[in-house]
mmCIF file of C-alpha atoms in Angstrom:
data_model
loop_
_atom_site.group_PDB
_atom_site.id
_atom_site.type_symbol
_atom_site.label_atom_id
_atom_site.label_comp_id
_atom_site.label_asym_id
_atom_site.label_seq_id
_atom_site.Cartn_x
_atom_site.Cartn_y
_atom_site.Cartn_z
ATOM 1 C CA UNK A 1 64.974 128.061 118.713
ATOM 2 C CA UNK A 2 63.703 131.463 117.670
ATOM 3 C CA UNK A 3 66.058 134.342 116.086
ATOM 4 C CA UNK A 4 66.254 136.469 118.582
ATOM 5 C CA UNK A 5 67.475 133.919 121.188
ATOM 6 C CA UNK A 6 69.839 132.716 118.584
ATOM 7 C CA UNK A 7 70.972 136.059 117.863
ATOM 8 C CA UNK A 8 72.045 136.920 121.454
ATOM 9 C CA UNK A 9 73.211 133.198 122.344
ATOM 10 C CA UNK A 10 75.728 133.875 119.357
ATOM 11 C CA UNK A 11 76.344 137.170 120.375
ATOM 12 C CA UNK A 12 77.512 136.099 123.613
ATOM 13 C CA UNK A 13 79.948 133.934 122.043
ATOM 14 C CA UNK A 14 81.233 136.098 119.379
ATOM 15 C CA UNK A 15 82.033 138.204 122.237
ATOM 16 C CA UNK A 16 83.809 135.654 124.348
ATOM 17 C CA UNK A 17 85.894 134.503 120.865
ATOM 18 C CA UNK A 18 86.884 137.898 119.962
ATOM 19 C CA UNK A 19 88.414 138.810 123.438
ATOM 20 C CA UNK A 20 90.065 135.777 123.320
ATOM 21 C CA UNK A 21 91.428 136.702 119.998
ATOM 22 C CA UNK A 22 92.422 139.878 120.990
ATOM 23 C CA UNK A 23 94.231 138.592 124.085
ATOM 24 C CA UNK A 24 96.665 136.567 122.121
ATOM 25 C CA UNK A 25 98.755 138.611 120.051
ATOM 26 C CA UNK A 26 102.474 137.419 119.733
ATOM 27 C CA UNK A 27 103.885 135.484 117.227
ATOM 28 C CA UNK A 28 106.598 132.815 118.131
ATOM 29 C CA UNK A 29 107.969 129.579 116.399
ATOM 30 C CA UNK A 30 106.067 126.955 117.497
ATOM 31 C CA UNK A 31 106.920 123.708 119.029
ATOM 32 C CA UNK A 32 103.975 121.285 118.796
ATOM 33 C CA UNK A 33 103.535 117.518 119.913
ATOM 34 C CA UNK A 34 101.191 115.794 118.378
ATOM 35 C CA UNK A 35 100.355 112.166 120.445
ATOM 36 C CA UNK A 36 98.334 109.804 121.484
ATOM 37 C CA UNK A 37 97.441 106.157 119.899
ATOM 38 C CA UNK A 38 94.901 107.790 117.742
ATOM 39 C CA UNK A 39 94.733 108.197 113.816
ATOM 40 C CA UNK A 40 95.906 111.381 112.398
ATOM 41 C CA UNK A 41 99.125 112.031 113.951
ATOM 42 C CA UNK A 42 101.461 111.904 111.266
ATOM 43 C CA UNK A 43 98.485 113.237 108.490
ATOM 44 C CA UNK A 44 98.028 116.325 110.451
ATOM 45 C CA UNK A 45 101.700 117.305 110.631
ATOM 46 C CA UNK A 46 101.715 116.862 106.701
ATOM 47 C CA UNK A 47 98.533 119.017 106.667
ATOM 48 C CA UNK A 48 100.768 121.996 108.067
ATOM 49 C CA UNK A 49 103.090 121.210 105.524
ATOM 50 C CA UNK A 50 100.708 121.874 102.718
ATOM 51 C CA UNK A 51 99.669 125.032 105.124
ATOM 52 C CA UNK A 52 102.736 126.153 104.938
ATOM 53 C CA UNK A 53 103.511 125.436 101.388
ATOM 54 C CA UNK A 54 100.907 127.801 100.537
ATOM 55 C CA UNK A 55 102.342 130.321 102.009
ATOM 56 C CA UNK A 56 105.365 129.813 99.820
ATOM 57 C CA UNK A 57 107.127 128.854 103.245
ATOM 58 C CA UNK A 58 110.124 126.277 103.201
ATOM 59 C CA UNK A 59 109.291 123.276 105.215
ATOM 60 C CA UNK A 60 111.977 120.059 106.494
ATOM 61 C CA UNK A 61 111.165 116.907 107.116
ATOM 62 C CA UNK A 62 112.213 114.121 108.325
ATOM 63 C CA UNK A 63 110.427 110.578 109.223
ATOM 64 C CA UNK A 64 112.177 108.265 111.752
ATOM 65 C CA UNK A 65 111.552 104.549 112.059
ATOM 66 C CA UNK A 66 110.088 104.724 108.333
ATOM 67 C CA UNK A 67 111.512 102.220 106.198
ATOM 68 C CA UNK A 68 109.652 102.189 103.059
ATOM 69 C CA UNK A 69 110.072 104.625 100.727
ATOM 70 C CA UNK A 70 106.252 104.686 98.782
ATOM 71 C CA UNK A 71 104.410 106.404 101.289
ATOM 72 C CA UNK A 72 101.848 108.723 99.579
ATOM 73 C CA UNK A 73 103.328 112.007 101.650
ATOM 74 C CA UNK A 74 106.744 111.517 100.326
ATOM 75 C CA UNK A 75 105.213 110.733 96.466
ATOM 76 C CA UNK A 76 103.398 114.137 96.875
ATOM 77 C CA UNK A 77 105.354 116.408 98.722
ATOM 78 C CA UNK A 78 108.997 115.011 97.521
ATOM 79 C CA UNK A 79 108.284 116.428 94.385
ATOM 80 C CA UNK A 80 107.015 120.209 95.647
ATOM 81 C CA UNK A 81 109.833 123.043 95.557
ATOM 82 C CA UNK A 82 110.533 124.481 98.472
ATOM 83 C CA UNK A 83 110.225 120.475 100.611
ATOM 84 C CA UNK A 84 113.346 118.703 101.635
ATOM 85 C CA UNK A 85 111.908 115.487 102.922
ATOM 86 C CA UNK A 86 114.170 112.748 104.504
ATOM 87 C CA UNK A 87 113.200 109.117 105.221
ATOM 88 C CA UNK A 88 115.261 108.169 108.384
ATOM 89 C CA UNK A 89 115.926 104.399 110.257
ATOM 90 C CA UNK A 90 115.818 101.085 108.926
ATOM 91 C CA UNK A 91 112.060 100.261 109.653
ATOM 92 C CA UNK A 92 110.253 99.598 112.797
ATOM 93 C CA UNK A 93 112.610 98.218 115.360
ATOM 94 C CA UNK A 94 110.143 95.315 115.956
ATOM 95 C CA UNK A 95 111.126 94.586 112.738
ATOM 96 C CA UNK A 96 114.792 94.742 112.620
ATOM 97 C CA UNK A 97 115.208 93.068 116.475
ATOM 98 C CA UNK A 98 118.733 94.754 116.854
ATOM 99 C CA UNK A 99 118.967 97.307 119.391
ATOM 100 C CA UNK A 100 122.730 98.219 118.369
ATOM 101 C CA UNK A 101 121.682 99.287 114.614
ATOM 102 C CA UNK A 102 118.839 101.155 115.855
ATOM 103 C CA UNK A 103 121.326 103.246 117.867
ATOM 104 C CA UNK A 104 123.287 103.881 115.187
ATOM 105 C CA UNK A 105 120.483 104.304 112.692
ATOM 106 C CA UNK A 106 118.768 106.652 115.142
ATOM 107 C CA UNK A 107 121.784 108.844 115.659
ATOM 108 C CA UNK A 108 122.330 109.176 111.739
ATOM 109 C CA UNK A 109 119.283 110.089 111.882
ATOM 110 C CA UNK A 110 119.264 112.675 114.551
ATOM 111 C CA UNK A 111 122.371 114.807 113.077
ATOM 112 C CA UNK A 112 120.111 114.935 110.284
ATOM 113 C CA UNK A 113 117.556 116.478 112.205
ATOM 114 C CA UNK A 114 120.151 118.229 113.916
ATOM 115 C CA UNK A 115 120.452 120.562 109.700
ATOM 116 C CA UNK A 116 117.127 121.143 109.764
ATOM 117 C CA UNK A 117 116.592 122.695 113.336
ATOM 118 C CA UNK A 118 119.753 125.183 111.990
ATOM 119 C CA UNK A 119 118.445 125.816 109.009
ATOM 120 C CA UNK A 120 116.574 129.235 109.776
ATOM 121 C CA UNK A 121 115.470 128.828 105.790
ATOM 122 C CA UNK A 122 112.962 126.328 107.272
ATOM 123 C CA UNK A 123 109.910 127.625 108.485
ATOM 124 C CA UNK A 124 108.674 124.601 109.559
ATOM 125 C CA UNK A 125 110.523 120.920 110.520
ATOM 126 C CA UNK A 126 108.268 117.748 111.348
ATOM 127 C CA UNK A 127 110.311 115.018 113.036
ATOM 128 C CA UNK A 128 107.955 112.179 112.127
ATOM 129 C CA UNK A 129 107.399 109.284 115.095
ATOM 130 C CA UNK A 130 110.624 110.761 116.901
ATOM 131 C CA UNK A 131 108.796 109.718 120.039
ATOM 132 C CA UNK A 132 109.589 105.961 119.776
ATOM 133 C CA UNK A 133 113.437 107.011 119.298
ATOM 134 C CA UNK A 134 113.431 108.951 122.678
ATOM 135 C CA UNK A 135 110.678 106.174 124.738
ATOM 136 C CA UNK A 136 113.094 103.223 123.671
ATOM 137 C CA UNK A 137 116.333 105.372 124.531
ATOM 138 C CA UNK A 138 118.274 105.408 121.343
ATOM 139 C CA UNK A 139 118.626 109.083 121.457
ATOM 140 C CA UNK A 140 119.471 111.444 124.496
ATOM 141 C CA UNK A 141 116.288 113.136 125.547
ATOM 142 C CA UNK A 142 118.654 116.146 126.947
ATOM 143 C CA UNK A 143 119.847 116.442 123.545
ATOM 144 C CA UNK A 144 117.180 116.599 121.518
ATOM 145 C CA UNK A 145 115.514 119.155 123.997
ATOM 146 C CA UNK A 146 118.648 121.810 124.100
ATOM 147 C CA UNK A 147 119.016 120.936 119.587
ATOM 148 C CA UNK A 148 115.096 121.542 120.285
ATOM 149 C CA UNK A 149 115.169 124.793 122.295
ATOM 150 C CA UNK A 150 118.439 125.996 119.942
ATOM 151 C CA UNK A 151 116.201 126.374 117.267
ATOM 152 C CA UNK A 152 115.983 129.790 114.941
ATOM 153 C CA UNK A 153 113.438 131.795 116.810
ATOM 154 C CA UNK A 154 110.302 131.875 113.815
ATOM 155 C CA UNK A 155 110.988 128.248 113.697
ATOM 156 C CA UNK A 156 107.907 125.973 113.915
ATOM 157 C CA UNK A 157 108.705 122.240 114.576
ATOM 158 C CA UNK A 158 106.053 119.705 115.202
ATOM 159 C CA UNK A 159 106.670 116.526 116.486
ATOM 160 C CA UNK A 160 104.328 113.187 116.076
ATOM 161 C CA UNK A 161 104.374 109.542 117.739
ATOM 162 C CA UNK A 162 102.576 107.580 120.447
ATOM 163 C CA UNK A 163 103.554 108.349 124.102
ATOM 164 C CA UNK A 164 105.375 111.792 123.907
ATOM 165 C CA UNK A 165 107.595 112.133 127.215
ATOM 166 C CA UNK A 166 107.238 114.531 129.716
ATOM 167 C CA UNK A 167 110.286 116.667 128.553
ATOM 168 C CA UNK A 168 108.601 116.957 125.044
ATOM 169 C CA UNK A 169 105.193 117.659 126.437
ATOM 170 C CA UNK A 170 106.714 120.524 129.120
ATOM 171 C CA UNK A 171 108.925 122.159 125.989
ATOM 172 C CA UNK A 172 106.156 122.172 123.337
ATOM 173 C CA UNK A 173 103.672 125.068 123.188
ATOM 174 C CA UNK A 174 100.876 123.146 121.637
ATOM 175 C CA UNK A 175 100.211 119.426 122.569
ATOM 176 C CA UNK A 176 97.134 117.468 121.153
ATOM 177 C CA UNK A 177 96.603 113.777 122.265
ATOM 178 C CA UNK A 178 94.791 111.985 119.524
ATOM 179 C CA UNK A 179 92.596 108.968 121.091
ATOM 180 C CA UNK A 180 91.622 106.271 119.011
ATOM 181 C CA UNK A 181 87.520 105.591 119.723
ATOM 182 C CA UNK A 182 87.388 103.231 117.103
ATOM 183 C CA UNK A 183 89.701 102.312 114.265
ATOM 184 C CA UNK A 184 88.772 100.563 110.884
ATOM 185 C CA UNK A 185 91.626 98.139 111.555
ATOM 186 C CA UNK A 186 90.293 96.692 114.680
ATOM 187 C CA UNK A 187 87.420 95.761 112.028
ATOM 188 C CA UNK A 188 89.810 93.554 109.823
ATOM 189 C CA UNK A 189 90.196 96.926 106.857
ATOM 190 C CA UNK A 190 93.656 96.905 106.023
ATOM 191 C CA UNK A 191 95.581 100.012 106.254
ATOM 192 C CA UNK A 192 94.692 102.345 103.166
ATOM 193 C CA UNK A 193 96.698 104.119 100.470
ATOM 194 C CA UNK A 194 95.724 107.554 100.722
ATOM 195 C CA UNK A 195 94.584 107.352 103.987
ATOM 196 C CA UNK A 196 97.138 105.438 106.533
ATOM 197 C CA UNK A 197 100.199 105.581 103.960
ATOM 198 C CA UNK B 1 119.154 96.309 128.456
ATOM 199 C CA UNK B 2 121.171 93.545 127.163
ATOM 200 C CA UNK B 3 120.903 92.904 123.520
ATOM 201 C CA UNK B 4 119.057 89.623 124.173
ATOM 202 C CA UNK B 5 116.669 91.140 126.184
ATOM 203 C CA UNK B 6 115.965 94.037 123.469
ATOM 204 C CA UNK B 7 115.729 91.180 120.841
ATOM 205 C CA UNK B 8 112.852 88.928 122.413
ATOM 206 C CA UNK B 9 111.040 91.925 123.329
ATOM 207 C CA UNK B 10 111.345 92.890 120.124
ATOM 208 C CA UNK B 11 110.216 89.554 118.753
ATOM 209 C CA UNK B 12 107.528 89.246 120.607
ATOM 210 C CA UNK B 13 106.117 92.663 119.777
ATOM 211 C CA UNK B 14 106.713 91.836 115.728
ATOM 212 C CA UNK B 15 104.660 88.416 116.355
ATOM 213 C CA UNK B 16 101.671 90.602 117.886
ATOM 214 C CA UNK B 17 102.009 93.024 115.148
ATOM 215 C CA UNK B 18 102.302 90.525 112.111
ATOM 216 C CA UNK B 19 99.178 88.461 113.386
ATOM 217 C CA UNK B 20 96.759 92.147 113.541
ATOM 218 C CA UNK B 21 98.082 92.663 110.088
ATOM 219 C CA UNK B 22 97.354 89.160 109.077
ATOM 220 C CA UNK B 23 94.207 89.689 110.213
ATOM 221 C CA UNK B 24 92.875 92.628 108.785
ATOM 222 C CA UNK B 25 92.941 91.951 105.143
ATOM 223 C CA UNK B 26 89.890 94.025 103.732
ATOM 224 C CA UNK B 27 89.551 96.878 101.868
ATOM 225 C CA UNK B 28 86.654 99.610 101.977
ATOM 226 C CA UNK B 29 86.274 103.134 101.359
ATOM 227 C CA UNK B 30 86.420 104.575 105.176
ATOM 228 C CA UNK B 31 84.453 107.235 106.894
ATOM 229 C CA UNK B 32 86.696 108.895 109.341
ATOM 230 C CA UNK B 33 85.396 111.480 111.584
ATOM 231 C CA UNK B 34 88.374 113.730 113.623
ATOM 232 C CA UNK B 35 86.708 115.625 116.675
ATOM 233 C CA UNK B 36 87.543 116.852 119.911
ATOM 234 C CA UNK B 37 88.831 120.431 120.892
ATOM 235 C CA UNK B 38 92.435 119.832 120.334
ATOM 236 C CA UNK B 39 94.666 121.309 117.103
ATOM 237 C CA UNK B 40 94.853 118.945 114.608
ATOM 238 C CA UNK B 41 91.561 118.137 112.649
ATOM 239 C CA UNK B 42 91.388 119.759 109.864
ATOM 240 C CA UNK B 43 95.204 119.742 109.410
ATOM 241 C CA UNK B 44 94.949 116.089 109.235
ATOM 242 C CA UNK B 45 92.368 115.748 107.081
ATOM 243 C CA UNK B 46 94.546 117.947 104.677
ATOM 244 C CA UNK B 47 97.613 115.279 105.317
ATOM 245 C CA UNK B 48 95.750 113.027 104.006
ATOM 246 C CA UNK B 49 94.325 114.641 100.354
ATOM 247 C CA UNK B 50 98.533 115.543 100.370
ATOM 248 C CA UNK B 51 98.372 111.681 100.788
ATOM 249 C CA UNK B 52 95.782 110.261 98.435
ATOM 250 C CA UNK B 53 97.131 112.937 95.414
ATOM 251 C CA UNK B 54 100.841 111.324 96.215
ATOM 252 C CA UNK B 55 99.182 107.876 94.813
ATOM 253 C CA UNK B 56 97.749 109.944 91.866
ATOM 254 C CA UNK B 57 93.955 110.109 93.444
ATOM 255 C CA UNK B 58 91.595 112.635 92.419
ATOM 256 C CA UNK B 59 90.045 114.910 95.556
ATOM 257 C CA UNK B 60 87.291 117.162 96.640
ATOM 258 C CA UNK B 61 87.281 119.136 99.715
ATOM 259 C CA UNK B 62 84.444 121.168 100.970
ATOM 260 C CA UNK B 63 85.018 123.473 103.805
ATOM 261 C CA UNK B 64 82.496 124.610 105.546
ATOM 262 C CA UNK B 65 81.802 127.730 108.322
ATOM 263 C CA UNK B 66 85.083 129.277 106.380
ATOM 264 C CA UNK B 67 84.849 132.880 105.396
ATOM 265 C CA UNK B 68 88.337 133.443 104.686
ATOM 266 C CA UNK B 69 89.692 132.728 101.166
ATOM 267 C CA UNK B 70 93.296 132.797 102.211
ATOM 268 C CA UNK B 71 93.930 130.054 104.458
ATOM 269 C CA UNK B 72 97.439 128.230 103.392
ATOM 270 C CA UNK B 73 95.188 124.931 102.463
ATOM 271 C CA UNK B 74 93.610 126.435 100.243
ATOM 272 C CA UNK B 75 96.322 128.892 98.604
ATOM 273 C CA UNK B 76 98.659 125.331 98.037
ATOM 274 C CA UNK B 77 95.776 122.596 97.178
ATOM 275 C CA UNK B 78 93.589 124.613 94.833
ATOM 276 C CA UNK B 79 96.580 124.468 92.608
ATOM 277 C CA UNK B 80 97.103 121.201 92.509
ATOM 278 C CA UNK B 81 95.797 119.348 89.558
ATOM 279 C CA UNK B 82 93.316 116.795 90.515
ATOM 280 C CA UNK B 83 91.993 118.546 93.457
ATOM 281 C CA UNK B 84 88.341 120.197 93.494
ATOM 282 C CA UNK B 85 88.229 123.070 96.649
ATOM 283 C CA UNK B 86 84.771 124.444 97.646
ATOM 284 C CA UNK B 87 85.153 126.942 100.179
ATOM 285 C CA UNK B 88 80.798 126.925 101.425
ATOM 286 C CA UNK B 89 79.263 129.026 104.471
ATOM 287 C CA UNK B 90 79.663 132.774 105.593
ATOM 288 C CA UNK B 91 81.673 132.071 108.085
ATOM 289 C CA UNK B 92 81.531 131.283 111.731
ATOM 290 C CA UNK B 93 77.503 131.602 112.716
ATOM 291 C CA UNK B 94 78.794 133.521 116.001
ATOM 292 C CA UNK B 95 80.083 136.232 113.724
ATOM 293 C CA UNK B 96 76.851 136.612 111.551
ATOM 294 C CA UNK B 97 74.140 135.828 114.371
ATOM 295 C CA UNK B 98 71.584 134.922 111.509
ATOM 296 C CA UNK B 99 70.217 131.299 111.805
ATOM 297 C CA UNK B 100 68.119 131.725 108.893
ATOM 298 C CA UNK B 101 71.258 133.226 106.280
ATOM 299 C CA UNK B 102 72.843 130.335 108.304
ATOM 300 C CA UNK B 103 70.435 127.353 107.877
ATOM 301 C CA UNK B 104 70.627 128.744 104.328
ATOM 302 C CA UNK B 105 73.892 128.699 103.519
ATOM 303 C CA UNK B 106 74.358 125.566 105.347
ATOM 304 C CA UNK B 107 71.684 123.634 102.567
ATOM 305 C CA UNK B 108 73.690 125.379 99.750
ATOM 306 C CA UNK B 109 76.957 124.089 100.835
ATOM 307 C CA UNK B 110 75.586 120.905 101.216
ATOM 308 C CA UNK B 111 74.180 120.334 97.955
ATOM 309 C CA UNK B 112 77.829 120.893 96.872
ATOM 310 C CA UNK B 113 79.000 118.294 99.109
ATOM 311 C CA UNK B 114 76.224 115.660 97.568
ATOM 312 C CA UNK B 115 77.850 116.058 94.130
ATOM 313 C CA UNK B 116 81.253 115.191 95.776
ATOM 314 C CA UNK B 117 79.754 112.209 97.811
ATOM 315 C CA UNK B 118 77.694 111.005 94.246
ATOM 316 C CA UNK B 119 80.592 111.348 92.333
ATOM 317 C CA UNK B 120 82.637 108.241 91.886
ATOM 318 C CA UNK B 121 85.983 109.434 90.638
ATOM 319 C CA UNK B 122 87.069 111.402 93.790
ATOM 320 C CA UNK B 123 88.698 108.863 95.978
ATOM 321 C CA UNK B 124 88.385 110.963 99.113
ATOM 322 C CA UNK B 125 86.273 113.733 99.888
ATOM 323 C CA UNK B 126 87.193 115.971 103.100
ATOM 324 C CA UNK B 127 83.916 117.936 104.700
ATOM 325 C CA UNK B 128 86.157 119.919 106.735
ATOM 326 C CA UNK B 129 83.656 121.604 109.935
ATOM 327 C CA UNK B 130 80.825 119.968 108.983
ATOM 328 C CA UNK B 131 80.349 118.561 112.937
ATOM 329 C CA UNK B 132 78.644 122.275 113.946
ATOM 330 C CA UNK B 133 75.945 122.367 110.733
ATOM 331 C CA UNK B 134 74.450 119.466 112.413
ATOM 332 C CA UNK B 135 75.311 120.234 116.519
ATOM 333 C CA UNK B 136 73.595 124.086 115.385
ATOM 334 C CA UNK B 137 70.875 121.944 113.749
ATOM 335 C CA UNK B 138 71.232 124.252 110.353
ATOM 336 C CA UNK B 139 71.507 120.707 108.247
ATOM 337 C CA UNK B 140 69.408 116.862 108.792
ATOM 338 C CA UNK B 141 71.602 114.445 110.456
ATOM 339 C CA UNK B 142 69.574 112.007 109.127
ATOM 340 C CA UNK B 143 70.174 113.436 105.651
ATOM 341 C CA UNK B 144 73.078 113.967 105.783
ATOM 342 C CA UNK B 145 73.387 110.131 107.207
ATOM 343 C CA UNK B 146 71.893 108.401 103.797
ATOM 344 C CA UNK B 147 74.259 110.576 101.680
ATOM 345 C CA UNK B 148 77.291 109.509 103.438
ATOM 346 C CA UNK B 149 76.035 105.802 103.264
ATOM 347 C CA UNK B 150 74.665 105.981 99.861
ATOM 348 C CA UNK B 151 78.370 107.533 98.307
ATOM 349 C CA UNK B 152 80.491 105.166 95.995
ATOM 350 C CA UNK B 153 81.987 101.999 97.393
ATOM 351 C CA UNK B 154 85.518 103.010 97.925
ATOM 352 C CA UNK B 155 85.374 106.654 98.124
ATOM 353 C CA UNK B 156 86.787 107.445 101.871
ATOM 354 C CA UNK B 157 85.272 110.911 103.372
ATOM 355 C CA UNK B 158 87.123 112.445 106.328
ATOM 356 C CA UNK B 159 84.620 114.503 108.220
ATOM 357 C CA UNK B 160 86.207 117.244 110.733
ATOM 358 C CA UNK B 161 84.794 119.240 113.889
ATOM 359 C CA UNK B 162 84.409 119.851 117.734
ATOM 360 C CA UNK B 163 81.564 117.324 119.747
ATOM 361 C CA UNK B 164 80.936 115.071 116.159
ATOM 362 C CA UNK B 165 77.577 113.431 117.182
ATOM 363 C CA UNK B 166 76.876 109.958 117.994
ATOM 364 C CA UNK B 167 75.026 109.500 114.301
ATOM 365 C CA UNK B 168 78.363 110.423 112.216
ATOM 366 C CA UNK B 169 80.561 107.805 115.238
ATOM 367 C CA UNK B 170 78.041 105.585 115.027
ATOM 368 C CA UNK B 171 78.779 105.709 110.789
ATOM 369 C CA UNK B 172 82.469 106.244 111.367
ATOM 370 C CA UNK B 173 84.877 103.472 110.590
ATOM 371 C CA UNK B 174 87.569 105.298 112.228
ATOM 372 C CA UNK B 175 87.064 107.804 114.870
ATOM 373 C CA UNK B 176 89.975 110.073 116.233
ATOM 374 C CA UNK B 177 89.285 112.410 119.304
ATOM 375 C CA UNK B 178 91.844 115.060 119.529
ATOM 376 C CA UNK B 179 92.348 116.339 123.272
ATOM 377 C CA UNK B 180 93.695 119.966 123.824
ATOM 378 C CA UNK B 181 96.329 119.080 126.012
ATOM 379 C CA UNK B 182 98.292 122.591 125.830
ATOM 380 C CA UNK B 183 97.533 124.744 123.124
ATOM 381 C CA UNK B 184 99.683 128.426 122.252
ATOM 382 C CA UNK B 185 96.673 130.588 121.845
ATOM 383 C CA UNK B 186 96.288 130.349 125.657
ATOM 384 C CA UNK B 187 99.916 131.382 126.238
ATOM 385 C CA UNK B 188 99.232 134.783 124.387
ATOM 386 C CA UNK B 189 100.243 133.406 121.041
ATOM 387 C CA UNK B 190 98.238 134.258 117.890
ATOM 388 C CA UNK B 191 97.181 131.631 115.098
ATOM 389 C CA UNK B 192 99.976 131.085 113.023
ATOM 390 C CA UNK B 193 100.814 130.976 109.375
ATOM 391 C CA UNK B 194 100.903 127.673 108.000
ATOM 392 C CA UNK B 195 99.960 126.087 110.999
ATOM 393 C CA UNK B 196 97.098 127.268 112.332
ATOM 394 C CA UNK B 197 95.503 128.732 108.669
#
């Protein structure tokens, strides 16, 4: 490709980018939903953590349907000032095959989500794999939108887990679906410290 | 749902996931490329150095196409013992329109990233944009290729961008495509603080 055609190809498109920078201009708390069966849910929310960290921000979290406690986010970011981090539920409810200590578990869990979405300290919350809570009914959808929506305004919450309903997806002002086109699992690799955990 | 019901589903669903478990029972350094055009990439990529340092890992990132110094990734990792942060590139090639300062930069960063990828104490090195060096052409793909396969057994490298081609999936062990489902900046709403940068 010679210069010159480069030169005017990215022309063009520094054009195009800047207008659309200049076109968005607000600020707002954001609510984003990150889904899909993909990897890289749960990572990227604890990437905007860090983000946000280095902003000297203060930043909630809390992880639903987690039951082990050595996870390499919680190691790392337990221990950082400004983090409150919360491990919620009693494991995976494949695992626990009780639907009546779910409900309870989920709810305990919930009003503790319920702190950090009225904590206006908080710049940002992440309510790890809350999806699977709302998809198998153990919390009120209605609920968790108007605790959602209640928020302090500045507020940025993102939410991760496979199969994010509709109300999530029509309250959030960023969704990303994260596909999985291939997985080292699926290839007999175990699931890697570091990496999955 | 009746309790029974819950519990058999539930069963059943533990029994399918205990037997993919089972079965994958390897370990190898990964190559995970996240593309597509939704949020979430490089924020996950940075979940998961927050990850590997939480297990005590040592980490190099190298970003590439970044200008800016003062992204919230960098302000909160750079500080973190154990972590080596190489912001390359001149920034976005629409905003400089010069292939040639380009393709230069582009070898010069990548020279940095071959010292991470030959150096067998970093358990995970990120190469955060690197998909657009090789869609613009500015580095080899099949360069860039050997060094990825030639790195130390057990390293993982998470490679980020838009339209990754079908030499890094091909490579990939894992392979996330993140869809832009809904996304702020189209609403009017600027990149934000900690989330965005």
């Amino acid at each position: 490709m010679p210069d010159s055609h480069h030169r005017n190809r990215m022309a063009r498109k520094k054009a195009v980018v800047d207008a659309a920078i200049a076109s968005a201009d607000r600020d707002k708390g954001l609510l984003l939903v990150l889904t899909g069966n993909g990897k890289g849910k749960s990572s990227s929310a604890f990437g905007m953590v860090a983000r946000s960290l280095g902003y000297g921000h203060r930043v909630g979290v809390a992880q639903f349907l987690k039951s082990r406690r050595d996870t390499g986010e919680e190691a790392f970011f337990a221990r950082q000032p400004g983090v409150q981090w919360h491990v919620l539920g009693d494991g995976f409810t494949w695992d626990t095959q009780d639907r009546e200590a779910d409900v309870a578990s989920a709810l305990r869990g919930w009003t503790v989500a319920q702190t950090l979405l009225q904590d206006a300290s908080l710049h940002l919350v992440v309510l790890d794999e809350l999806t699977y809570l709302l998809n198998y009914g153990y919390l009120d959808a209605t609920q968790v939108c108007a605790d959602l929506a209640a928020r302090p305004a500045g507020q940025h919450v993102v939410i991760t887990g496979r199969a994010a309903s509709q109300d999530l997806i029509g309250l959030a002002d960023t969704v990303s679906e994260i596909n999985d086109v291939k997985h080292a699992f699926r290839a007999g690799i175990r699931a890697q410290a570091g990496i999955d955990l």
